[in-house]
XYZ file of C-alpha atoms in Angstrom:
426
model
C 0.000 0.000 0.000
C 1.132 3.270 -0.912
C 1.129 6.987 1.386
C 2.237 10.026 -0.064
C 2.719 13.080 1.457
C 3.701 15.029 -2.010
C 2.308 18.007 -2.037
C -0.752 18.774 -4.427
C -2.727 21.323 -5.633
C -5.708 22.428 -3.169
C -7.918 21.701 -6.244
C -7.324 19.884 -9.088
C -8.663 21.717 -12.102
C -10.332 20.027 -15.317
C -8.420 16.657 -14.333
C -7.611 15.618 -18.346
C -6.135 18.813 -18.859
C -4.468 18.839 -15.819
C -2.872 15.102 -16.365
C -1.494 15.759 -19.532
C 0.009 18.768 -18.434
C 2.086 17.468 -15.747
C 3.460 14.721 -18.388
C 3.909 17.046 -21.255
C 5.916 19.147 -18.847
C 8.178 16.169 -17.436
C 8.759 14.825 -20.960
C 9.885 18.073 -22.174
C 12.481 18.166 -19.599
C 13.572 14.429 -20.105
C 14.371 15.321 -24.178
C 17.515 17.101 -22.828
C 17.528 14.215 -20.273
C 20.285 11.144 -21.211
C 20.344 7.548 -19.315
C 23.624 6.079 -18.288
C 21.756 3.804 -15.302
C 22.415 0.037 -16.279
C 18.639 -1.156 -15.428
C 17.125 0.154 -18.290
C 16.577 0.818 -22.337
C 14.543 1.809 -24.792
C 11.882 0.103 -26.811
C 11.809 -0.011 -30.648
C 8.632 2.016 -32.146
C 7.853 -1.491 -33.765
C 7.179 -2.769 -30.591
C 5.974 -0.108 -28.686
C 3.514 0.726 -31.468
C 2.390 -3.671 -31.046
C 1.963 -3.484 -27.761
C -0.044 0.035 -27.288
C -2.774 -1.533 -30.018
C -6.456 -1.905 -28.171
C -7.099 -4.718 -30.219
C -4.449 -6.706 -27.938
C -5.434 -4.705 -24.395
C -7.005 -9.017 -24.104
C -6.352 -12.173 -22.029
C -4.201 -14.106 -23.475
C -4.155 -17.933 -21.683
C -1.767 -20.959 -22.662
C -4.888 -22.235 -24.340
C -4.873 -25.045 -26.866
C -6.431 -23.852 -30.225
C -9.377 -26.518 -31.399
C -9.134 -28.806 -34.683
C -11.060 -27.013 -38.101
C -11.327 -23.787 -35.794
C -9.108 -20.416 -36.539
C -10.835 -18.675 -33.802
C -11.467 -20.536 -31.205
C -9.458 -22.036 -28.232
C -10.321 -24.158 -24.758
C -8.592 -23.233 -21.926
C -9.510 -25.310 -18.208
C -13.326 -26.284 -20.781
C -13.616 -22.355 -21.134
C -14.491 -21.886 -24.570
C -12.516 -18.475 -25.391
C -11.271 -16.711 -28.231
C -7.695 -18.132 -30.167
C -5.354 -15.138 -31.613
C -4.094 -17.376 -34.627
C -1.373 -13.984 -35.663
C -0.321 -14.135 -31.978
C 1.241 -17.715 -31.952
C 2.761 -17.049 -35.191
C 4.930 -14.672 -33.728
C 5.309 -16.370 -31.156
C 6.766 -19.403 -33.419
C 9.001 -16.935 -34.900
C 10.235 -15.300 -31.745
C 10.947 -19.401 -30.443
C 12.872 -20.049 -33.405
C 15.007 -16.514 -32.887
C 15.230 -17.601 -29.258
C 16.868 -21.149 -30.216
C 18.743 -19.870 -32.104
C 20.778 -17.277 -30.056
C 20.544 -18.991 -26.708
C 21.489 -22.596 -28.079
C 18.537 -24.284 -26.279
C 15.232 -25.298 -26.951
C 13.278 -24.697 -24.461
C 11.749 -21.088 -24.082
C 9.101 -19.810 -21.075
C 7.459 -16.145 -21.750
C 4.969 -15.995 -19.224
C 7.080 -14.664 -16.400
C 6.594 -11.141 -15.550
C 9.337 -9.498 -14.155
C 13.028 -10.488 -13.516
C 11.680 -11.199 -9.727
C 8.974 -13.178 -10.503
C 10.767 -15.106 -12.400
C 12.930 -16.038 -9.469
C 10.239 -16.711 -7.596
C 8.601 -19.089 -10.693
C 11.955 -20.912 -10.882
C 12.790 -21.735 -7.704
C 8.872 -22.917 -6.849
C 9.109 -24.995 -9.956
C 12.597 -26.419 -9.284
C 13.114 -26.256 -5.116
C 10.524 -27.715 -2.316
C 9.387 -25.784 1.633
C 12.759 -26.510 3.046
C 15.632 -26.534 1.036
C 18.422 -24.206 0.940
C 19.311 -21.855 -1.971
C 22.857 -20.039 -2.398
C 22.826 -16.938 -4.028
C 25.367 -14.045 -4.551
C 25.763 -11.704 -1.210
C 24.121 -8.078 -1.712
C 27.578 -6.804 -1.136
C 29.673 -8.872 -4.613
C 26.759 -7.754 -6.222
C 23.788 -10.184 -5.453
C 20.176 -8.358 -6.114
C 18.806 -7.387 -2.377
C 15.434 -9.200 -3.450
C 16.942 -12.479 -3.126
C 17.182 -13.449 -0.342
C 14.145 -12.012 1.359
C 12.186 -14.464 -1.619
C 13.918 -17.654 -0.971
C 12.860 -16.938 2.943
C 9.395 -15.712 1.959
C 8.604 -19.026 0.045
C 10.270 -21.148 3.068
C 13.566 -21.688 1.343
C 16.733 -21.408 3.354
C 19.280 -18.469 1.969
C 22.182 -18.400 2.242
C 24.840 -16.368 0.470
C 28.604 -17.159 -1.167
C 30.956 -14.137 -2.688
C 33.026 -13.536 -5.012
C 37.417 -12.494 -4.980
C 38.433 -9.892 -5.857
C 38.837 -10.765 -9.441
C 34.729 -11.305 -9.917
C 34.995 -14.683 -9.466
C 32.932 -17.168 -7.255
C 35.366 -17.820 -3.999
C 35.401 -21.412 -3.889
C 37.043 -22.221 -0.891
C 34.642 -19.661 0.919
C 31.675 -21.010 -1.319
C 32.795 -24.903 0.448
C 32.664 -23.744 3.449
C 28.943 -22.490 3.096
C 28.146 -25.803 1.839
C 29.923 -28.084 4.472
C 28.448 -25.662 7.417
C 25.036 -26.930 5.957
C 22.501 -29.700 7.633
C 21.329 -30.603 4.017
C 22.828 -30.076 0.536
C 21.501 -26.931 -1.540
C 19.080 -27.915 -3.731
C 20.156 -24.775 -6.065
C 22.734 -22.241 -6.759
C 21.467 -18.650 -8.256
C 24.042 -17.033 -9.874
C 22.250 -13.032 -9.372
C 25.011 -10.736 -10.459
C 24.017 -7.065 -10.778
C 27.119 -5.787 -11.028
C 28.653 -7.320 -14.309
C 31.676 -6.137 -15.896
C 33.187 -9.651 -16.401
C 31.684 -13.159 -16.819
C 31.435 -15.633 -13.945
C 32.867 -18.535 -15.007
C 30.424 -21.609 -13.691
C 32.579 -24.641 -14.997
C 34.572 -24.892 -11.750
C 31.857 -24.239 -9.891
C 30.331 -27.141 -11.554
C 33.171 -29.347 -11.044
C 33.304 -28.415 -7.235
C 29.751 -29.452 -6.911
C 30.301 -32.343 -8.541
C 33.017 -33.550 -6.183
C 31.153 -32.729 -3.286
C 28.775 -35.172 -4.757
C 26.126 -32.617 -5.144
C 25.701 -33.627 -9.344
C 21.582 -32.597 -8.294
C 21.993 -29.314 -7.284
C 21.298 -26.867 -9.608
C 23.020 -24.045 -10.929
C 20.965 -21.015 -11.968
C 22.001 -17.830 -13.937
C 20.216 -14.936 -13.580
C 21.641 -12.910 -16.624
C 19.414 -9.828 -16.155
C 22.040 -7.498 -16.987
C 23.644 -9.471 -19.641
C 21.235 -11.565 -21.709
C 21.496 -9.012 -24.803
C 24.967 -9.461 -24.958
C 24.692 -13.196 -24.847
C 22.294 -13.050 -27.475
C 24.915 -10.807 -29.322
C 27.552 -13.766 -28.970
C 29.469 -10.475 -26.865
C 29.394 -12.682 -23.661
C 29.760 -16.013 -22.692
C 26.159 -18.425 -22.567
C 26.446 -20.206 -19.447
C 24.309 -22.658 -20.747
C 27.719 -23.691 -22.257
C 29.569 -23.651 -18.273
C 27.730 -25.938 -16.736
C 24.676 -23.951 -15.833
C 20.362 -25.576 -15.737
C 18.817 -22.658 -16.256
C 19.104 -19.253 -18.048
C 16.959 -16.223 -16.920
C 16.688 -12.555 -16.600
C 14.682 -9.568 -17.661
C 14.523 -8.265 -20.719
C 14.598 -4.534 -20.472
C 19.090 -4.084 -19.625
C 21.308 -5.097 -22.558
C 17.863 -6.720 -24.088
C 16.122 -3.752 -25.223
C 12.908 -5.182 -24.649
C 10.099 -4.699 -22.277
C 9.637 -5.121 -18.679
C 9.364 -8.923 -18.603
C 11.448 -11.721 -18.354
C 12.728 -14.769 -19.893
C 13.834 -18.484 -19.017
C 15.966 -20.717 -21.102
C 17.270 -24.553 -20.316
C 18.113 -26.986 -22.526
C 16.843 -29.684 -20.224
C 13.324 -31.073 -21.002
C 12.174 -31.818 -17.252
C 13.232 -28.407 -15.986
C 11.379 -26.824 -18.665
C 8.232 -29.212 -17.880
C 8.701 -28.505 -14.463
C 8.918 -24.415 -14.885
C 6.164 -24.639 -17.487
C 3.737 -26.330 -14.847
C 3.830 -24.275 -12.064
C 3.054 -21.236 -13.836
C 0.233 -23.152 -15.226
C -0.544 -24.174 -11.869
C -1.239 -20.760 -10.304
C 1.784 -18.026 -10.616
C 0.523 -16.679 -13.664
C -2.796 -16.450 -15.328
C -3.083 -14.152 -18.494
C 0.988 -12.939 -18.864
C -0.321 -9.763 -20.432
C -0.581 -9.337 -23.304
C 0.754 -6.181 -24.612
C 4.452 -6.686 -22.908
C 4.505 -9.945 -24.161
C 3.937 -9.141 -28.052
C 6.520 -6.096 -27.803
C 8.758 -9.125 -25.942
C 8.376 -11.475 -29.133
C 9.318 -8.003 -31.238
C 12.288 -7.550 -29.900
C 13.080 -11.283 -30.209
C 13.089 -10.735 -33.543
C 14.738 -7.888 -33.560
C 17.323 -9.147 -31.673
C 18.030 -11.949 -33.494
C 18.649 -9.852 -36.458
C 20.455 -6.770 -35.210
C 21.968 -8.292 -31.585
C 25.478 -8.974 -32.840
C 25.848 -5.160 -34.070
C 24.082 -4.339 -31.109
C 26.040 -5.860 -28.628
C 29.845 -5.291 -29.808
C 28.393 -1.617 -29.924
C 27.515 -1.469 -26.565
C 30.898 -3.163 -25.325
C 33.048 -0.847 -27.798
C 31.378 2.346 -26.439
C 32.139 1.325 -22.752
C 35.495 0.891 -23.386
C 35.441 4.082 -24.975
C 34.171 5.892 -22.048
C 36.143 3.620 -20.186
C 39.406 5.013 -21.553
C 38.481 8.491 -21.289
C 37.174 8.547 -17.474
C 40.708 7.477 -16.534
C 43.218 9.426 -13.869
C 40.450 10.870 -12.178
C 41.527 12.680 -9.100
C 39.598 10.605 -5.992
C 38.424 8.247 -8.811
C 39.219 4.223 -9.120
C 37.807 3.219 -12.955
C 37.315 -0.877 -12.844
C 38.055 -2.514 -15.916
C 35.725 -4.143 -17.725
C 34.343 -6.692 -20.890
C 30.720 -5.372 -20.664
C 28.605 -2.833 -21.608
C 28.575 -1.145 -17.729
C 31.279 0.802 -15.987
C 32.238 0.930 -12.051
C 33.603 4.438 -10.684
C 34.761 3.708 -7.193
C 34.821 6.862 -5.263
C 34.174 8.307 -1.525
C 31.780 10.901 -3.488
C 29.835 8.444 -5.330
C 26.231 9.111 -3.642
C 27.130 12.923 -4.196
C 27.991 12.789 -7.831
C 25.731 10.561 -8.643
C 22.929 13.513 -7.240
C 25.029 16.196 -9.763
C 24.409 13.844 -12.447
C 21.210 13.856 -12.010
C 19.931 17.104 -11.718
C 22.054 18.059 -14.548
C 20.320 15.261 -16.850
C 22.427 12.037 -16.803
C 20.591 10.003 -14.911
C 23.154 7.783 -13.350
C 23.141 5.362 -10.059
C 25.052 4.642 -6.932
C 26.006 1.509 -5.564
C 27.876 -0.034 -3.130
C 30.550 -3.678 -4.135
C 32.136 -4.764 -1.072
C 31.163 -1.768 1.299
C 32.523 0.496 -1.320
C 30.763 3.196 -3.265
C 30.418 3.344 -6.728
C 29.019 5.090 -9.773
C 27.487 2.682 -12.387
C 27.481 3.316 -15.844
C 25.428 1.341 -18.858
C 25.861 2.318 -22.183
C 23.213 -0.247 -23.587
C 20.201 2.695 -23.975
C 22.245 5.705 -25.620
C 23.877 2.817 -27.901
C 20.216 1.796 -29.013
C 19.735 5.774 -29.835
C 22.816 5.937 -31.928
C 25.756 7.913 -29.641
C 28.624 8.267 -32.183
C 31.762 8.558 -30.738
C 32.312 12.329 -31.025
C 29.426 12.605 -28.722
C 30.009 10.309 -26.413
C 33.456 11.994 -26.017
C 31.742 15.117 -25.534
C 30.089 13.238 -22.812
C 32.787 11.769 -20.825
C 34.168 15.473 -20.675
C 30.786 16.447 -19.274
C 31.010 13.765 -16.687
C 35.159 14.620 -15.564
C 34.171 17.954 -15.516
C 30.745 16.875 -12.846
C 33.390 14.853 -11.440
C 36.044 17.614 -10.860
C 34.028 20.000 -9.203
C 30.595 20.599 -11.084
C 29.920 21.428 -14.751
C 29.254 24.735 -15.795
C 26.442 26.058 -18.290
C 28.839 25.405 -21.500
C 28.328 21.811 -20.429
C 24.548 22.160 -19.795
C 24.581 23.358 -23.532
C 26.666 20.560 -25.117
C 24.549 17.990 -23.035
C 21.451 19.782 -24.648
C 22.718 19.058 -28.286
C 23.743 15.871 -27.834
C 20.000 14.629 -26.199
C 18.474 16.091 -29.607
C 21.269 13.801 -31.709
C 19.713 11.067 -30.211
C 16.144 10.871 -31.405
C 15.921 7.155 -33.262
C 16.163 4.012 -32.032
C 18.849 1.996 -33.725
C 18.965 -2.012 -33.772
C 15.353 -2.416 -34.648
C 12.850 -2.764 -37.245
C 11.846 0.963 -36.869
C 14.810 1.441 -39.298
C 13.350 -0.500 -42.161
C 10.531 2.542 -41.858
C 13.391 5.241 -41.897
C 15.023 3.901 -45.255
């Protein structure tokens, strides 16, 4: 339940006029407004334009269409109506799927990056068994934990070194300190500027004798670029089960995705969402989610060394930063370590680079992601300009030459690259 104690008008006048107002105001600001957080992107028009059609504002169930009928479907003996041009691209967006994740064995209905969590392990775990996940501070997502203990899972966390890997004498420890064996391990990195390697986490479980626990990836942050072939597929490590959301490095909308190659995972998954986690998986989301599938599939290689070559670009030119530490890094995000982090990342802000603060091992940071100003087409000479903008926020505040440049390069980016909206702009 929500409270707010924002302050409002004494009356509100003619309430349409007044709505649209407020918006038309904000999104006037946010054109000279550019997004370097890591947690978001940008839809195509294609798939915005799919997903905002009335025609589609419907229930859509896992229904089973009937023999001799186009229109018609039975779902639970509820006669209801069958969208024959929805499964078809759905069959397409399966096949683009396959194709870039190496596995056959897709699930759509999940809703969010958490509720996917939350579908997995109820599909996969039982009331009782323990789950390892990444600790909040090497970058685990806070939500985590609080599910596994909300659904009566055990949590427990293991870390990573220094070098972003998994600790494995720490993460042996964890396991031997334990009355049972896990029954999973969820891989939750949010912080992702080099792949995890799961193969000797694999082979650890393995001689521990735990061949039955699971390993799960949650590749929120990274799943474009492993649909881009700019990042490794854990499927190919050792890992069950692929998921995430697809609205980081996937420019898609806010839903989510799980892969597996394994058929009884994938029955098992498929199931319990059946069985009362998800109903109708909406709709609209999920036919801009099969858009960018497909878009994906045709533009995600571009996309995706892109997004890798313009971090390393801004990488490169954030360097020697007085009070500054730049991590390196293979991804499309950035770490700034820095005592001023929570400060700078406020500047950013109100200047109109929306930025956010974090903290990896007690440490603050600055994260960067370069996946949403890639999809709009940054050419280098801006995104130069940029990283001068952000020293000079950096080195004591930017001045109003800086507001200006910032200005001219939100109006260069006006069209979504990587998509099918550029087959309408040829």
């Amino acid at each position: 339940m929500n409270h707010s104690n924002h302050a409002l008008p004494i009356a509100l006048p003619g309430t349409h006029d007044f709505i649209l107002r407020q918006f038309q105001q904000a999104c006037s600001r946010r054109t000279s407004t550019l997004s370097l957080t890591a947690n978001e992107n940008i839809l195509s028009d294609t798939a915005r334009t799919l997903g905002q059609n009335r025609h589609y504002e419907r229930y859509l169930f896992n229904a089973k269409a009937i023999d001799g009928q186009r229109y018609a479907a039975e779902f639970n003996g509820m006669q209801i109506e069958h969208f024959p041009e929805v499964e078809t691209l759905k069959a397409l967006a399966t096949q683009a799927v396959q194709a870039m994740f190496n596995a056959p064995f897709v699930e759509y209905r999940v809703l969010s990056g958490v509720h996917c969590t939350l579908s997995v392990l109820a599909a996969l775990t039982k009331p009782g068994n323990t789950i390892v996940s990444l600790a909040p501070e090497s970058g685990g997502h806070f939500a985590t934990g609080p599910l596994v203990r909300r659904i009566g899972r055990h949590s427990v966390y293991c870390r990573l070194t220094a070098d972003g890997q998994i600790d494995l004498e720490h993460f042996q420890q964890v396991v031997q300190s334990l009355a049972a064996p896990p029954s999973a391990v969820l891989i939750d990195h949010g912080l992702t500027i080099r792949a995890i390697a799961i193969s000797p986490l694999r082979a650890l479980l393995d001689r521990c004798g735990l061949e039955r626990t699971l390993i799960l990836y949650d590749a929120s942050h990274t799943l474009g670029l492993i649909a881009g072939q700019a990042f490794p597929n854990p499927l190919d490590d050792g890992a069950d089960i692929l998921q995430g959301n697809t609205h980081k490095s996937m420019a898609g909308p806010h839903r989510a995705l799980i892969v597996t190659r394994r058929a009884d995972l994938a029955r098992s998954i498929e199931q319990t969402l059946s069985g009362g986690l998800v109903s109708s998986p909406n709709l609209p989301g999920l036919l801009q989610l099969f858009v960018t599938l497909m878009e994906t599939e045709c533009f995600g290689q571009a996309y995706a060394r892109r997004m890798c070559a313009n971090s390393q670009q801004l990488h490169d030119a954030l360097v020697d930063i007085p009070g500054w530490k730049l991590h390196p890094t293979d991804t499309h995000l950035l770490l700034l370590e820095g005592e001023q982090a929570r400060q700078a990342a406020q500047q950013l802000n109100e200047l109109g680079i929306r930025v956010n603060n974090k903290q990896v091992n007690g440490r603050d940071c600055l994260r960067f992601g370069l996946q949403e100003i890639t999809r709009l087409g940054i050419t280098t000479e801006d995104l130069e300009a940029l990283a001068q903008i952000i020293r000079n926020v950096l080195n004591g505040g930017a001045n109003g030459v800086d507001r200006i440049r910032l200005a001219h390069i939100c109006q260069r980016l006006n069209q979504v690259h990587y998509s099918f909206d550029q087959e309408t702009c040829q």
